[in-house]
Amino acid sequence: TSMFLQSKVGIFLFASISFFLFATQNVMMPVIQEIKQEYSITEKDVGLIGSAFFLVGGFCSVAIGYLADRVSSRIHLSAAVMLLSTIPCFLNGFQIFTSSYSMLLWLRILSGIGVAGIIPITFSFVGDYVERQHWTQASACIITIWALGGLLGQMAGGFFANPFGWRCPFWLVAAPNFLLIPWFVHVAKEKKRSHIQCQNIWPIFTNQTNWLTLIFGFISAIPGA
C-alpha cells in the first residue's frame, strides 16, 4: 500500500511540475512589447527568441528521449531536465541576469531545452506506469495539463507584468518547482521500463496520431514564435 501511495504521489507531483514548466513556455507572450521597449529590439529579434526556444528545444528533446531509455534513473534525469527549464526561467525574473538581449535569449533557449526535454520522459513514464488500455486517457490528461500550464503562463504575464514589471511573471511561475522537484525525487519510485527496439522505430514515424500531434504542435507554436 505504501509503495502504491508513493507511486501515485510521484505521478501527481510530476504532473504538477509539468504544469508549471509549460507555464514558462508562454509567460513571455504577454510581455513582448515591454521587452521590445527595454532592449530597443525589433519583432525579428523577438521572433528569434521564440524560434530558438522551440527549435533548439525540439532537437535536444531527441537526445533526452534517447537518454530516457538508457540512463539508470529516469527520476534523476527528469529532475535535471526540470531544473534546466526552471532555473533559467527563474533567473529571467531578475534584471542582473537579463541586463542584455543576448542574456535573455540564452536563458530562454535553456528553458526551451528543459520544456521540450520533459515531453519524451513523460511518455516514457506513461508507458511504464500506466496500463496499456489507459494510455490514450493518460496522454489526453497530460496534454490537458500542459495546455492549462500554458494558460497559466499567459495569465501570469498579463496580470502581474503591469504592476510589478515584466520580469515578475518569470520567477513567479518558476518558484513552485523549487519545492516540487525535490519532493518528487524523494517520493518517486523507479519501475521496470520497456526499452525501444529497432523494429519499433518505423511504426513511430508511420503512426498517423504521431503525425497529427507534430502538425498541430507546429501550428500552435507559430503564434508564439
Short mmCIF file of C-alpha atoms in Angstrom, two decimals, residues 195-214:
data_model
loop_
_atom_site.label_atom_id
_atom_site.label_comp_id
_atom_site.label_asym_id
_atom_site.label_seq_id
_atom_site.Cartn_x
_atom_site.Cartn_y
_atom_site.Cartn_z
CA HIS A 195 13.06 -0.46 -23.93
CA ILE A 196 12.55 0.55 -27.52
CA GLN A 197 13.72 -1.92 -30.15
CA CYS A 198 14.87 -1.22 -33.71
CA GLN A 199 11.70 -2.78 -35.11
CA ASN A 200 9.62 -0.34 -33.06
CA ILE A 201 11.11 2.78 -34.65
CA TRP A 202 9.43 2.66 -38.07
CA PRO A 203 5.85 2.48 -36.67
CA ILE A 204 6.59 5.67 -34.70
CA PHE A 205 7.15 7.59 -37.93
CA THR A 206 4.22 5.99 -39.77
CA ASN A 207 1.66 6.37 -36.99
CA GLN A 208 -0.98 8.90 -38.06
CA THR A 209 -1.63 10.04 -34.49
CA ASN A 210 2.03 10.96 -34.07
CA TRP A 211 2.00 12.94 -37.31
CA LEU A 212 -1.17 14.79 -36.30
CA THR A 213 0.38 15.61 -32.94
CA LEU A 214 3.50 17.00 -34.64
#
